[in-house]
Coordinates of C-alpha atoms and ligand atoms in Angstrom, one line a residue:
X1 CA 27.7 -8.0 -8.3
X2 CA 29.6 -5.9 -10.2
X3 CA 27.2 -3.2 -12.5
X4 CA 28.2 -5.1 -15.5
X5 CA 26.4 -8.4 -14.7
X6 CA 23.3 -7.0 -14.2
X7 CA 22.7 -7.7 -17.9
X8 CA 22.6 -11.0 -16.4
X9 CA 19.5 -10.6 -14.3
X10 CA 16.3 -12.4 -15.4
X11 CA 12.7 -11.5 -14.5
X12 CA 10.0 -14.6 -14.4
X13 CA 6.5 -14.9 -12.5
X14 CA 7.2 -16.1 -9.0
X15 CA 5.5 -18.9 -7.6
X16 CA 4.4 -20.0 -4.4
X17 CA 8.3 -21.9 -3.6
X18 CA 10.0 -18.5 -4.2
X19 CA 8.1 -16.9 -1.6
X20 CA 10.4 -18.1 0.9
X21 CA 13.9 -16.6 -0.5
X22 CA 11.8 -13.4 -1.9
X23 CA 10.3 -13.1 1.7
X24 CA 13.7 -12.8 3.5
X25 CA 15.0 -10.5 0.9
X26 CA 11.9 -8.1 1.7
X27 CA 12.1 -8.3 5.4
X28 CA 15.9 -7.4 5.5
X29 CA 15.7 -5.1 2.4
X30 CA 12.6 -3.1 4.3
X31 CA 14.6 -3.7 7.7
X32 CA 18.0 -2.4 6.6
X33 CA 16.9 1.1 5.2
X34 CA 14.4 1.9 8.2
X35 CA 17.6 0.8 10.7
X36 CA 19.8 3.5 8.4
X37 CA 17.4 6.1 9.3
X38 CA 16.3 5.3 12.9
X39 CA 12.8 4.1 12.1
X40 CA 11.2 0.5 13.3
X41 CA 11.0 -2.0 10.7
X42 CA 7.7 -2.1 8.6
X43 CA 7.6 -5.8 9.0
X44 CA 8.3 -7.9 12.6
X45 CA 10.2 -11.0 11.8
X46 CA 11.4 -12.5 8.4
X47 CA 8.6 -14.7 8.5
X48 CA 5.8 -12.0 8.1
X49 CA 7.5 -11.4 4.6
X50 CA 7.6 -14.7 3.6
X51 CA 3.7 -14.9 4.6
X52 CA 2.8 -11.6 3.0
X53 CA 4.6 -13.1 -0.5
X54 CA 3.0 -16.6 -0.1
X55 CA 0.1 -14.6 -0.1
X56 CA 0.9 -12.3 -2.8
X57 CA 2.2 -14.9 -5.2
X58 CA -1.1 -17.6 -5.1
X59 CA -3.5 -14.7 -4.9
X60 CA -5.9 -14.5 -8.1
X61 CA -5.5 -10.2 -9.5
X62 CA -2.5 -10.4 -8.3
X63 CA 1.2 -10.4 -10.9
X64 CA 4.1 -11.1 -8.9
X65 CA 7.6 -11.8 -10.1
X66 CA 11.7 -12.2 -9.0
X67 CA 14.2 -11.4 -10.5
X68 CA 17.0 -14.1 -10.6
X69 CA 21.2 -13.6 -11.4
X70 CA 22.6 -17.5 -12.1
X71 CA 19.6 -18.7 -10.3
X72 CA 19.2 -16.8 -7.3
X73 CA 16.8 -15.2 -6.7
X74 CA 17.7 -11.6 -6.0
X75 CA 14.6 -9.6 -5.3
X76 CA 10.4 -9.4 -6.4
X77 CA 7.8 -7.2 -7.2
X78 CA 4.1 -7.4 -7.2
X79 CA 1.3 -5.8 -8.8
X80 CA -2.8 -6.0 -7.1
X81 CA -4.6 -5.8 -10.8
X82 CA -8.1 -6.1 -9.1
X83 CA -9.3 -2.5 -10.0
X84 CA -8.7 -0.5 -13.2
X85 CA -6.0 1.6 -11.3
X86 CA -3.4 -1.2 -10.2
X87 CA -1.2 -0.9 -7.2
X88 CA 2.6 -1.9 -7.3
X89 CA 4.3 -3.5 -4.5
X90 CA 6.0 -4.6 -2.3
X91 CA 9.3 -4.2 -4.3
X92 CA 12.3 -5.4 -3.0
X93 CA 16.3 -6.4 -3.8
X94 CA 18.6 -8.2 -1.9
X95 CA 20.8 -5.5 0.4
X96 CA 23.8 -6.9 -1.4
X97 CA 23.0 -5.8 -5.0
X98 CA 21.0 -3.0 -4.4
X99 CA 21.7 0.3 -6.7
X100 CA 22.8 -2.0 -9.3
X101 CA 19.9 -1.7 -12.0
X102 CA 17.5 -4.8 -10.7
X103 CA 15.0 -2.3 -9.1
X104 CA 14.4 -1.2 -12.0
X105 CA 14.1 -3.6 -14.4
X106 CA 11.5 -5.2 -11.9
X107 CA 9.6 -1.9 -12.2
X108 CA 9.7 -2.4 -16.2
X109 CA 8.4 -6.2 -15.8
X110 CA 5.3 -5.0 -13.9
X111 CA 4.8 -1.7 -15.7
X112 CA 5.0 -3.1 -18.7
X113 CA 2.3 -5.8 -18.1
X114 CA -0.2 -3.1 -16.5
X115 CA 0.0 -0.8 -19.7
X116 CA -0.7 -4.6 -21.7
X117 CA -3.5 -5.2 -19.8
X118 CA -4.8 -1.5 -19.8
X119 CA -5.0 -0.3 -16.8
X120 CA -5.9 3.3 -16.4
X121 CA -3.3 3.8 -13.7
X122 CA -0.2 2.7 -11.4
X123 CA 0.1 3.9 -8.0
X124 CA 2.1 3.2 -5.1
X125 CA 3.4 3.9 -1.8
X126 CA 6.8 4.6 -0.6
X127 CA 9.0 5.3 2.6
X128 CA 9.3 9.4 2.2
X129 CA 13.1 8.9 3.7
X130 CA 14.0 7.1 1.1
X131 CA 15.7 8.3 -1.6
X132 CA 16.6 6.1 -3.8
X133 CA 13.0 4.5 -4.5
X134 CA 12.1 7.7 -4.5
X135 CA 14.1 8.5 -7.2
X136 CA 14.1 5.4 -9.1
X137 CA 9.5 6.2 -9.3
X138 CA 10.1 9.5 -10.1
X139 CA 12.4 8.4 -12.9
X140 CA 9.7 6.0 -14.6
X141 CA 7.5 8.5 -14.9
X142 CA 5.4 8.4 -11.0
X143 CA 4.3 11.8 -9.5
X144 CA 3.8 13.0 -5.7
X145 CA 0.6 12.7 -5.0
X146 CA -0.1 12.9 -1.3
X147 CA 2.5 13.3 1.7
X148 CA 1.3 10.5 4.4
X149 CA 1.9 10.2 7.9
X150 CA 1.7 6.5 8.9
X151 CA -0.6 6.6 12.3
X152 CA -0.7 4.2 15.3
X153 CA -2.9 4.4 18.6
X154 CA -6.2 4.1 19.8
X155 CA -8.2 7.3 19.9
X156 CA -9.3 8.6 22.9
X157 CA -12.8 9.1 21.5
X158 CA -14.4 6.1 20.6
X159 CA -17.1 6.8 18.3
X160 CA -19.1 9.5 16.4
X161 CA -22.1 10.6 17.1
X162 CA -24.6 9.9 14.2
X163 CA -22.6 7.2 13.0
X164 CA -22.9 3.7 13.1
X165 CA -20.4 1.5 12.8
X166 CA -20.6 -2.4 12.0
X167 CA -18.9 -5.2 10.1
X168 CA -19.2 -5.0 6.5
X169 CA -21.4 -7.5 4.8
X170 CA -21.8 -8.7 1.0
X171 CA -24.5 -6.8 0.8
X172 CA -22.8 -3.5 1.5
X173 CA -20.5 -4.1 -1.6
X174 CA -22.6 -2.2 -4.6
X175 CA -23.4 1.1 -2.0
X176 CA -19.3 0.6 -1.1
X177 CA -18.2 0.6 -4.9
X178 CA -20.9 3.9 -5.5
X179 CA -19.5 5.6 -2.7
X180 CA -15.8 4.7 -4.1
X181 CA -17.1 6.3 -7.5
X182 CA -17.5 9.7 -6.3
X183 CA -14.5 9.9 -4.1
X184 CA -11.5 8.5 -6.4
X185 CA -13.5 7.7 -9.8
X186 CA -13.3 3.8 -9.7
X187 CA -13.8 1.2 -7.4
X188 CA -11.9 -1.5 -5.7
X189 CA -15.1 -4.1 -5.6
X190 CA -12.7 -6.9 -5.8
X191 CA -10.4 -6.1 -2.5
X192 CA -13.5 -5.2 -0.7
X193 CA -15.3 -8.2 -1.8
X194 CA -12.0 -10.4 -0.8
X195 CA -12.0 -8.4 2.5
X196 CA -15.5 -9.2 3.8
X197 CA -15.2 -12.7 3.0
X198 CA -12.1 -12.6 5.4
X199 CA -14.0 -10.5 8.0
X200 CA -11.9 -7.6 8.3
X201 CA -13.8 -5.1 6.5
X202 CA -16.1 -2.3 8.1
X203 CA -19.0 0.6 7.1
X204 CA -20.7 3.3 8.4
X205 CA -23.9 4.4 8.0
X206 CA -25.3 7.8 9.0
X207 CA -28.8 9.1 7.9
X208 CA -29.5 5.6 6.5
X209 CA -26.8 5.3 4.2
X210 CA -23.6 4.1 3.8
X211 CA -20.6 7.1 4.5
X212 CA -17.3 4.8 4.5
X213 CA -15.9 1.9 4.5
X214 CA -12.6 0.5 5.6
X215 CA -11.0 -3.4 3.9
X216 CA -9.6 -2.8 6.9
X217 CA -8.1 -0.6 9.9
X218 CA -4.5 -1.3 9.0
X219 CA -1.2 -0.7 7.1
X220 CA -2.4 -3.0 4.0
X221 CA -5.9 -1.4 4.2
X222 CA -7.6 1.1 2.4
X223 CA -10.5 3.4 3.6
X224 CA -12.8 5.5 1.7
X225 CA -15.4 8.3 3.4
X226 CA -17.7 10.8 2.1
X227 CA -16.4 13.4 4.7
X228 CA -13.6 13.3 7.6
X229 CA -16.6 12.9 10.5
X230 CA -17.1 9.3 9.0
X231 CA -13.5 8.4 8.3
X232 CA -13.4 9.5 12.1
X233 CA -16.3 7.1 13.1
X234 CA -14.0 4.3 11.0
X235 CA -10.7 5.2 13.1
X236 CA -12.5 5.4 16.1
X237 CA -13.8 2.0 16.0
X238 CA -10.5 0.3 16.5
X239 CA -8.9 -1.2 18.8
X240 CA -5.3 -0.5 17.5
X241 CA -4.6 -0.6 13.8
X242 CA -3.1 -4.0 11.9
X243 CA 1.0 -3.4 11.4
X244 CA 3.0 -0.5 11.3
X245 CA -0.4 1.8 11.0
X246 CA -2.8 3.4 9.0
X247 CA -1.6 6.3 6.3
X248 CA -3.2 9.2 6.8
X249 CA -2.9 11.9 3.9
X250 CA -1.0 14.8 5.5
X251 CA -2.4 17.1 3.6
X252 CA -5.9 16.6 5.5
X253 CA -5.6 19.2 8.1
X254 CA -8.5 18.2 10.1
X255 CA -8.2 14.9 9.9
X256 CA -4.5 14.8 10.9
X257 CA -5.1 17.4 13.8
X258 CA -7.9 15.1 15.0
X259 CA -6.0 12.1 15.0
X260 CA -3.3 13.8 17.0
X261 CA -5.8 15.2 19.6
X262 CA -7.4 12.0 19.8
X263 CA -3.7 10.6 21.1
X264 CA -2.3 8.5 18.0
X265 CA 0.9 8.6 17.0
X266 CA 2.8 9.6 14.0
X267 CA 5.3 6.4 13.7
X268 CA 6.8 7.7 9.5
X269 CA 6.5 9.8 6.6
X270 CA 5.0 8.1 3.7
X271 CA 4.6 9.8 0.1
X272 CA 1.5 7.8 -2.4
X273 CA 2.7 8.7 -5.8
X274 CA 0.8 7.6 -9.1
X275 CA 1.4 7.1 -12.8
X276 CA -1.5 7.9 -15.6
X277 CA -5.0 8.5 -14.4
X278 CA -5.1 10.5 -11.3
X279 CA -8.0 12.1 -9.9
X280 CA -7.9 14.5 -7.0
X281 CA -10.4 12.8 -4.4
X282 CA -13.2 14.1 -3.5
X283 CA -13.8 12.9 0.1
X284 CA -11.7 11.4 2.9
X285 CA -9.3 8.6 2.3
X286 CA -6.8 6.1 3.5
X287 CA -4.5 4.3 1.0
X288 CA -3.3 0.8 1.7
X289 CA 0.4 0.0 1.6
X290 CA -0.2 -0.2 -1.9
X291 CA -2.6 2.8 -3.0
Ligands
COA1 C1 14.0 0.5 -3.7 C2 14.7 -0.7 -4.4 C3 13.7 -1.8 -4.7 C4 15.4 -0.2 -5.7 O1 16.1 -1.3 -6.3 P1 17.6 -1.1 -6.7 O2 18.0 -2.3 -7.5 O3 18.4 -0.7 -5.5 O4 17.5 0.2 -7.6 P2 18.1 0.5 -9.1 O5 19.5 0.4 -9.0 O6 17.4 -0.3 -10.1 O7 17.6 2.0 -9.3 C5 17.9 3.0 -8.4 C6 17.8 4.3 -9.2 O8 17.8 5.4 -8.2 C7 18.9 6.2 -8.5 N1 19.4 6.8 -7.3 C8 19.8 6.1 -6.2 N2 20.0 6.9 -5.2 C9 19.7 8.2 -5.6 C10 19.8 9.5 -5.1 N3 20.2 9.7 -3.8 N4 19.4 10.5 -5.8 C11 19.0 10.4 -7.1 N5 19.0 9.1 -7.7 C12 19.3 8.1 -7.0 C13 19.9 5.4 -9.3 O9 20.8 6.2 -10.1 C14 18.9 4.6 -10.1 O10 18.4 5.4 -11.2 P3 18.4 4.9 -12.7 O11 17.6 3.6 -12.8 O12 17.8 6.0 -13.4 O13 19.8 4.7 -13.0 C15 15.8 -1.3 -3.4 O14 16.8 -0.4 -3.2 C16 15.2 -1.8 -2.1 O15 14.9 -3.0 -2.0 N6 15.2 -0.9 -1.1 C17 14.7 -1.3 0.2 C18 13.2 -1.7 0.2 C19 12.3 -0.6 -0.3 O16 12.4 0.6 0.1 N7 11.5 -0.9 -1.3 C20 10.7 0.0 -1.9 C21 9.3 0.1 -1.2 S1 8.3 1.3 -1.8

């Protein structure tokens, strides 16, 4: 396509029948730049895209769209609106007319509806080897915010003494959202609401109260501690984590040297970068694949 036609790209809302040509673009569009640079796919088969978009697209919070040239759908974008910081992702474009100008334009369809709707905040993730998406975030106005190295394993230790870990119930929620209001300054009720209904999400307690909680132990999970001893007690707990891994902030000394005492593997470098409100946490974290 040559750069001139790109004024023929249009951006709509996906819907649930898109997901399947939006989720092949993502799988080979993710698959093609970690083959350039040596590093396993993020996502297993083609299918596992078009599941994660089926998702994305019927899920309420959520604002998805494509972006189509003469009716073909050339790539998506998608944008979790459930807390007052939104997350962006996954963004993709067909490997065909990448470079071309559609990456961005389906940055400006999502950023534009977040600053609509008011949100206090974009953030996302991206693969630190790659340049261009780099580029393209820093461009529209996203700052480095934490280096991450994505993590896989199972820890050699498998617990914490002092903590307790155990399934998360609806219960748990309020204490969950308090403790998310002293580390990052907002909370993300509505994932972790969405998560315990599905069963994936976790908390510790130590000294009767609740340190940390996890949505989940996995590459679209986030975790949020009072101190690295409880995130520890969270990583500790699993068995292996969900997809590529779980992103641990680099810049956490202690945690990352424990982690790679405790056997798990560094599998790629990941950078979170945001846009507007941003507040230096204060506590231990783990950002989803989305923030
Ligand atoms: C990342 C992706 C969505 C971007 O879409 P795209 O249509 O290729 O990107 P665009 O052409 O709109 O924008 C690329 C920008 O990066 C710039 N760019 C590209 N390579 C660059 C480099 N090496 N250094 C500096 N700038 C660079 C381009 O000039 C352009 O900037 P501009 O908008 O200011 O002109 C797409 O390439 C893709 O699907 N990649 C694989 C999947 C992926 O990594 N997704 C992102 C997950 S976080």
């Amino acid at each position: 396509m040559p750069q001139a036609q790109t004024a023929t790209v249009t951006i709509r809302i996906a819907t649930k029948d898109d997901a399947l040509a939006a989720g092949k673009i993502c799988y080979d569009a993710f698959a093609a730049i970690s083959n350039a640079h040596n590093f396993p796919p993020d996502l297993p088969a083609p299918e596992a895209g078009i599941g994660i978009l089926t998702a994305l697209f019927t899920s309420p919070g959520f604002y998805c769209v494509v972006a189509e040239v003469g009716g073909r759908i050339v790539g998506s974008n998608c944008l979790d609106e459930r807390a007052v910081i939104h997350g962006l992702g996954p963004i993709t474009v067909d490997t065909s007319v990448q470079n071309l100008g559609v990456g961005r334009k389906l940055m400006s369809a999502v950023l534009d509806r977040s600053s609509q709707r008011g949100a206090a905040g974009v953030r996302l993730v991206q693969a630190a080897f790659h340049n261009r998406s780099l580029s393209l975030y820093a461009g529209l106005g996203f700052d480095v915010r934490e280096p991450l190295s994505c993590m896989q394993g199972r820890t050699q230790q498998r617990s914490v003494a002092g903590c307790t870990v155990r399934k998360a119930a609806s219960a748990d929620l309020e204490a969950c959202n308090v403790l998310s209001h002293r580390v990052h300054g907002f909370d993300r009720g509505a994932d972790l609401a969405h998560a315990i209904e599905e069963g994936t999400a976790k908390v510790v307690e130590r000294g009767g109260n609740i340190t940390a909680y996890a949505t989940d132990l996995a590459f679209f999970g986030h975790a949020t501690a009072q101190s690295n001893q409880d995130m520890q007690a969270l990583l500790a707990s699993a068995e292996s984590f969900g997809g590529p891994g779980v992103l641990v902030p680099s810049r956490n000394a202690e945690l990352v040297r424990w982690c790679l005492l405790n056997g798990l593997r560094v599998t790629q470098p990941m950078t979170l970068m945001s846009s507007g409100l941003y507040n230096d946490p204060a506590g231990a974290f783990l950002p989803s694949i989305l923030f």
